[in-house]
Amino acid sequence: MIAANGSAEFLRDVVAEFAAKGLLRFFVLRFQERIAALLLTFPFRNRIYSYLSALYVEQELLGFGRMVLHDAFRHCYENGIETWNFLRGDEAYKFSWGAEVIPKTRLRIVKT
């Protein structure tokens, strides 16, 4: 996804800025000494916004994506985080965790 939309430089800049402000959380699951699944999230107040997830597709059947999400949810519960926001997309795995569609509204402000 990052390569397809050419957002690597932007993402590096955002991650650096958010990390400097304490607004960055990575959840990582390792298998055989390499990262098998990863979540890039941004905590704010009592919410976590899940921006990006990645896993090795050839190991998908081992359930590493579900495991890292489970561990991330447990961390949130134990630390008083009340809401996990998957952000955009309607992938089935999100709904298997109980996600609900949140209607979006676009507000356009025009200076007259």
Coordinates of N, CA, C and O in Angstrom, one line a residue:
M1 N 0.8 -1.2 0.0 CA 0.0 0.0 0.0 C 0.9 1.3 0.0 O 0.6 2.2 -0.7
I2 N 1.9 1.3 0.8 CA 2.8 2.4 0.9 C 3.5 2.7 -0.4 O 3.5 3.8 -0.9
A3 N 4.0 1.6 -1.0 CA 4.7 1.8 -2.3 C 3.7 2.2 -3.4 O 4.0 3.0 -4.2
A4 N 2.5 1.6 -3.4 CA 1.5 1.8 -4.4 C 1.0 3.3 -4.5 O 0.8 3.8 -5.5
N5 N 0.9 3.9 -3.3 CA 0.4 5.3 -3.3 C 1.6 6.3 -3.0 O 1.3 7.5 -2.9
G6 N 2.8 5.8 -3.0 CA 3.9 6.7 -2.9 C 4.0 7.6 -1.6 O 4.4 8.7 -1.6
S7 N 3.6 7.0 -0.5 CA 3.4 7.7 0.7 C 4.6 7.4 1.7 O 4.5 7.9 2.9
A8 N 5.6 6.8 1.3 CA 6.7 6.4 2.3 C 7.3 7.6 2.9 O 7.5 7.6 4.2
E9 N 7.7 8.6 2.2 CA 8.3 9.8 2.8 C 7.4 10.5 3.7 O 7.8 10.9 4.8
F10 N 6.1 10.7 3.3 CA 5.1 11.3 4.2 C 5.0 10.5 5.5 O 5.0 11.1 6.6
L11 N 4.8 9.2 5.4 CA 4.7 8.3 6.5 C 5.9 8.4 7.5 O 5.7 8.5 8.7
R12 N 7.1 8.4 6.9 CA 8.3 8.6 7.8 C 8.2 9.9 8.5 O 8.5 10.0 9.7
D13 N 7.8 11.0 7.9 CA 7.8 12.3 8.5 C 6.7 12.3 9.6 O 7.0 12.8 10.7
V14 N 5.5 11.8 9.3 CA 4.5 11.7 10.3 C 4.9 10.9 11.5 O 4.7 11.3 12.7
V15 N 5.4 9.7 11.3 CA 5.9 8.8 12.4 C 6.9 9.5 13.2 O 6.8 9.4 14.5
A16 N 7.8 10.2 12.6 CA 8.9 10.9 13.4 C 8.3 12.0 14.3 O 8.6 12.1 15.5
E17 N 7.3 12.8 13.7 CA 6.7 13.8 14.5 C 5.8 13.3 15.6 O 5.9 13.7 16.8
F18 N 5.0 12.2 15.3 CA 4.2 11.6 16.3 C 5.0 11.0 17.4 O 4.6 11.1 18.6
A19 N 6.1 10.3 17.1 CA 6.9 9.6 18.1 C 7.5 10.7 19.0 O 7.6 10.5 20.2
A20 N 7.9 11.8 18.5 CA 8.5 12.9 19.3 C 7.5 13.4 20.3 O 7.9 13.9 21.4
K21 N 6.2 13.3 20.0 CA 5.2 13.8 20.9 C 4.6 12.7 21.7 O 3.6 13.0 22.4
G22 N 5.1 11.5 21.6 CA 4.5 10.4 22.4 C 3.2 9.9 21.9 O 2.4 9.3 22.6
L23 N 2.9 10.2 20.6 CA 1.7 9.8 20.0 C 1.8 8.7 19.0 O 1.2 8.7 17.9
L24 N 2.6 7.7 19.3 CA 2.9 6.6 18.4 C 3.0 5.3 19.2 O 3.7 5.3 20.2
R25 N 2.3 4.3 18.7 CA 2.4 3.0 19.3 C 2.5 1.9 18.2 O 1.8 1.9 17.3
F26 N 3.6 1.1 18.3 CA 3.7 -0.1 17.5 C 3.3 -1.3 18.3 O 3.8 -1.4 19.5
F27 N 2.6 -2.2 17.7 CA 2.3 -3.5 18.3 C 2.9 -4.5 17.4 O 2.6 -4.5 16.2
V28 N 3.8 -5.4 17.9 CA 4.6 -6.2 17.0 C 4.5 -7.7 17.5 O 4.6 -7.9 18.7
L29 N 4.4 -8.6 16.6 CA 4.5 -10.0 17.0 C 5.6 -10.6 16.2 O 5.7 -10.4 14.9
R30 N 6.5 -11.3 16.8 CA 7.7 -11.9 16.2 C 7.5 -13.4 16.1 O 7.0 -14.0 17.0
F31 N 8.0 -14.0 15.0 CA 8.0 -15.4 14.8 C 9.3 -15.8 14.1 O 9.7 -15.2 13.1
Q32 N 10.0 -16.7 14.7 CA 11.3 -17.2 14.1 C 12.2 -16.0 13.8 O 12.8 -15.8 12.7
E33 N 12.4 -15.1 14.8 CA 13.3 -14.0 14.8 C 13.0 -12.9 13.7 O 13.9 -12.2 13.4
R34 N 11.8 -12.9 13.2 CA 11.4 -11.8 12.3 C 10.0 -11.3 12.7 O 9.2 -12.0 13.3
I35 N 9.7 -10.1 12.3 CA 8.4 -9.6 12.5 C 7.4 -10.3 11.6 O 7.5 -10.3 10.4
A36 N 6.4 -10.9 12.3 CA 5.4 -11.6 11.6 C 4.1 -10.8 11.4 O 3.4 -11.0 10.4
A37 N 3.8 -9.9 12.3 CA 2.7 -9.0 12.2 C 3.0 -7.7 12.9 O 3.7 -7.7 13.9
L38 N 2.4 -6.6 12.4 CA 2.7 -5.3 13.0 C 1.5 -4.4 12.9 O 0.8 -4.4 11.9
L39 N 1.2 -3.6 13.9 CA 0.2 -2.6 13.9 C 0.8 -1.2 14.2 O 1.6 -1.1 15.2
L40 N 0.6 -0.2 13.4 CA 1.0 1.1 13.6 C -0.2 1.9 14.1 O -1.2 2.0 13.3
T41 N -0.1 2.4 15.3 CA -1.3 3.1 15.9 C -0.9 4.5 16.4 O 0.2 4.7 16.8
F42 N -1.9 5.3 16.6 CA -1.8 6.6 17.2 C -2.7 6.8 18.3 O -4.0 6.8 18.1
P43 N -2.2 6.8 19.5 CA -3.1 7.0 20.7 C -3.4 8.5 20.9 O -2.5 9.3 20.7
F44 N -4.6 8.8 21.2 CA -5.0 10.2 21.6 C -6.1 10.1 22.6 O -7.2 9.5 22.3
R45 N -5.9 10.7 23.7 CA -6.8 10.7 24.8 C -7.1 9.3 25.2 O -6.2 8.5 25.5
N46 N -8.3 8.9 25.2 CA -8.7 7.5 25.6 C -9.0 6.6 24.3 O -9.8 5.7 24.4
R47 N -8.4 7.0 23.2 CA -8.6 6.2 22.0 C -7.3 5.8 21.3 O -6.3 6.5 21.5
I48 N -7.4 4.8 20.5 CA -6.3 4.4 19.7 C -6.8 4.3 18.2 O -7.8 3.7 18.0
Y49 N -6.1 5.0 17.3 CA -6.4 4.9 15.9 C -5.4 4.0 15.2 O -4.2 4.2 15.2
S50 N -5.9 3.0 14.6 CA -5.1 1.9 14.0 C -4.9 2.4 12.5 O -5.8 2.2 11.7
Y51 N -3.7 2.9 12.2 CA -3.5 3.4 10.9 C -3.1 2.4 9.9 O -3.5 2.4 8.7
L52 N -2.2 1.5 10.3 CA -1.6 0.6 9.3 C -1.3 -0.8 10.0 O -0.9 -0.8 11.1
S53 N -1.6 -1.8 9.3 CA -1.3 -3.2 9.7 C -0.6 -3.9 8.6 O -0.8 -3.6 7.4
A54 N 0.3 -4.8 9.0 CA 1.1 -5.5 8.0 C 1.4 -6.9 8.6 O 1.6 -7.1 9.8
L55 N 1.4 -7.9 7.7 CA 1.8 -9.2 8.0 C 2.3 -10.0 6.8 O 2.0 -9.6 5.7
Y56 N 3.0 -11.0 7.0 CA 3.5 -11.9 5.9 C 2.3 -12.7 5.5 O 1.8 -13.6 6.2
V57 N 1.9 -12.6 4.2 CA 0.7 -13.3 3.7 C 0.9 -14.8 3.7 O 0.0 -15.5 4.0
E58 N 2.2 -15.2 3.5 CA 2.4 -16.7 3.5 C 2.2 -17.3 4.8 O 2.1 -18.5 5.0
Q59 N 2.2 -16.5 5.9 CA 2.0 -17.0 7.2 C 0.6 -16.7 7.8 O 0.3 -16.8 9.0
E60 N -0.3 -16.2 6.9 CA -1.6 -15.7 7.3 C -2.4 -16.8 8.1 O -3.1 -16.5 9.0
L61 N -2.3 -18.0 7.6 CA -3.1 -19.1 8.2 C -2.6 -19.4 9.7 O -3.4 -20.0 10.4
L62 N -1.5 -18.9 10.1 CA -1.0 -19.1 11.4 C -1.7 -18.1 12.4 O -1.6 -18.3 13.6
G63 N -2.4 -17.1 11.9 CA -3.2 -16.2 12.7 C -2.4 -15.1 13.4 O -2.9 -14.6 14.4
F64 N -1.3 -14.8 12.9 CA -0.5 -13.7 13.5 C -1.2 -12.4 13.6 O -1.0 -11.6 14.6
G65 N -1.9 -12.1 12.5 CA -2.7 -10.8 12.6 C -3.7 -10.8 13.7 O -3.8 -9.8 14.4
R66 N -4.4 -11.9 13.9 CA -5.4 -11.9 15.0 C -4.7 -11.9 16.3 O -5.2 -11.3 17.3
M67 N -3.5 -12.5 16.4 CA -2.8 -12.6 17.7 C -2.3 -11.2 18.1 O -2.4 -10.8 19.3
V68 N -1.7 -10.4 17.1 CA -1.2 -9.1 17.5 C -2.4 -8.2 17.8 O -2.3 -7.3 18.7
L69 N -3.5 -8.3 17.1 CA -4.7 -7.5 17.5 C -5.2 -7.8 18.9 O -5.5 -6.9 19.7
H70 N -5.2 -9.1 19.2 CA -5.7 -9.5 20.5 C -4.7 -8.9 21.6 O -5.2 -8.4 22.6
D71 N -3.4 -9.0 21.4 CA -2.5 -8.4 22.4 C -2.6 -6.9 22.5 O -2.5 -6.4 23.6
A72 N -2.9 -6.3 21.3 CA -3.1 -4.8 21.3 C -4.3 -4.4 22.1 O -4.3 -3.5 22.9
F73 N -5.4 -5.2 21.9 CA -6.7 -4.9 22.6 C -6.5 -5.1 24.1 O -7.0 -4.3 24.9
R74 N -5.8 -6.2 24.4 CA -5.5 -6.4 25.9 C -4.7 -5.3 26.5 O -5.1 -4.8 27.6
H75 N -3.7 -4.8 25.8 CA -2.9 -3.7 26.3 C -3.8 -2.5 26.5 O -3.7 -1.8 27.5
C76 N -4.7 -2.2 25.5 CA -5.6 -1.1 25.6 C -6.5 -1.2 26.8 O -6.7 -0.2 27.6
Y77 N -7.1 -2.4 27.0 CA -8.0 -2.6 28.1 C -7.2 -2.4 29.5 O -7.8 -1.7 30.4
E78 N -6.1 -2.9 29.6 CA -5.3 -2.8 30.8 C -4.8 -1.4 31.1 O -4.4 -1.1 32.2
N79 N -4.8 -0.5 30.0 CA -4.3 0.8 30.2 C -5.4 1.9 30.0 O -5.1 3.1 29.8
G80 N -6.6 1.5 30.2 CA -7.7 2.5 30.2 C -8.1 3.1 28.9 O -8.9 4.0 28.8
I81 N -7.7 2.5 27.8 CA -8.1 2.9 26.5 C -9.5 2.4 26.2 O -9.8 1.3 26.4
E82 N -10.4 3.3 25.9 CA -11.8 3.0 25.8 C -12.3 2.6 24.3 O -13.3 2.0 24.2
T83 N -11.6 3.1 23.3 CA -12.0 3.0 22.0 C -10.8 2.6 21.1 O -9.8 3.2 21.1
W84 N -11.1 1.6 20.2 CA -10.1 1.3 19.1 C -10.8 1.6 17.8 O -11.9 1.1 17.5
N85 N -10.2 2.5 17.1 CA -10.8 2.9 15.8 C -9.9 2.4 14.7 O -8.7 2.7 14.6
F86 N -10.5 1.5 13.9 CA -9.8 0.9 12.7 C -9.6 1.9 11.6 O -9.0 1.5 10.6
L87 N -10.2 3.0 11.7 CA -10.2 4.0 10.6 C -10.9 3.5 9.4 O -11.9 2.8 9.5
R88 N -10.3 3.8 8.2 CA -11.1 3.5 7.0 C -11.0 2.0 6.6 O -10.2 1.3 7.1
G89 N -11.9 1.7 5.7 CA -11.9 0.3 5.2 C -13.0 -0.5 5.8 O -13.3 -0.4 7.0
D90 N -13.5 -1.5 5.1 CA -14.6 -2.3 5.6 C -14.2 -3.8 5.5 O -15.0 -4.7 5.2
E91 N -12.9 -4.1 5.8 CA -12.4 -5.5 5.7 C -13.1 -6.3 6.8 O -13.4 -5.9 7.9
A92 N -13.4 -7.6 6.4 CA -14.2 -8.5 7.2 C -13.6 -8.7 8.6 O -14.3 -8.8 9.6
Y93 N -12.2 -8.7 8.7 CA -11.6 -9.0 10.0 C -12.0 -8.0 11.0 O -12.1 -8.3 12.2
K94 N -12.2 -6.7 10.6 CA -12.6 -5.7 11.6 C -14.0 -6.0 12.2 O -14.1 -5.8 13.4
F95 N -14.9 -6.5 11.4 CA -16.2 -6.8 11.9 C -16.2 -8.0 12.8 O -17.1 -8.2 13.6
S96 N -15.3 -8.9 12.5 CA -15.2 -10.1 13.3 C -14.8 -9.8 14.8 O -15.0 -10.6 15.7
W97 N -14.2 -8.6 15.0 CA -13.9 -8.1 16.3 C -15.0 -7.2 16.9 O -14.8 -6.7 18.0
G98 N -16.0 -7.1 16.2 CA -17.2 -6.3 16.7 C -17.2 -4.8 16.2 O -17.9 -4.0 16.7
A99 N -16.4 -4.5 15.3 CA -16.3 -3.1 14.7 C -17.7 -2.8 14.1 O -18.4 -3.6 13.7
E100 N -18.0 -1.5 14.2 CA -19.3 -1.0 13.6 C -18.9 0.1 12.6 O -18.0 0.8 12.8
V101 N -19.7 0.2 11.6 CA -19.5 1.3 10.7 C -19.9 2.6 11.3 O -21.0 2.8 12.0
I102 N -19.0 3.6 11.2 CA -19.3 5.0 11.7 C -19.6 5.9 10.5 O -18.7 6.0 9.6
P103 N -20.8 6.4 10.4 CA -21.0 7.3 9.3 C -20.1 8.5 9.2 O -19.7 9.0 10.2
K104 N -19.6 8.8 8.0 CA -18.7 9.9 7.8 C -19.4 11.1 7.3 O -20.4 11.0 6.6
T105 N -18.9 12.2 7.8 CA -19.5 13.5 7.3 C -18.3 14.4 6.9 O -17.3 14.4 7.5
R106 N -18.5 15.0 5.7 CA -17.4 15.9 5.2 C -18.0 17.3 5.4 O -19.1 17.6 5.0
L107 N -17.2 18.2 6.0 CA -17.5 19.5 6.3 C -16.6 20.4 5.5 O -15.4 20.3 5.6
R108 N -17.1 21.2 4.6 CA -16.3 22.1 3.8 C -16.5 23.5 4.3 O -17.7 24.0 4.4
I109 N -15.4 24.2 4.7 CA -15.5 25.5 5.2 C -15.0 26.4 4.1 O -13.8 26.3 3.6
V110 N -15.8 27.4 3.7 CA -15.4 28.3 2.6 C -15.4 29.7 3.1 O -16.3 30.2 3.8
K111 N -14.3 30.4 2.9 CA -14.1 31.7 3.3 C -14.8 32.6 2.2 O -14.4 32.5 1.1
T112 N -15.7 33.4 2.6 CA -16.4 34.3 1.7 C -16.0 35.8 1.8 O -15.5 36.2 2.8

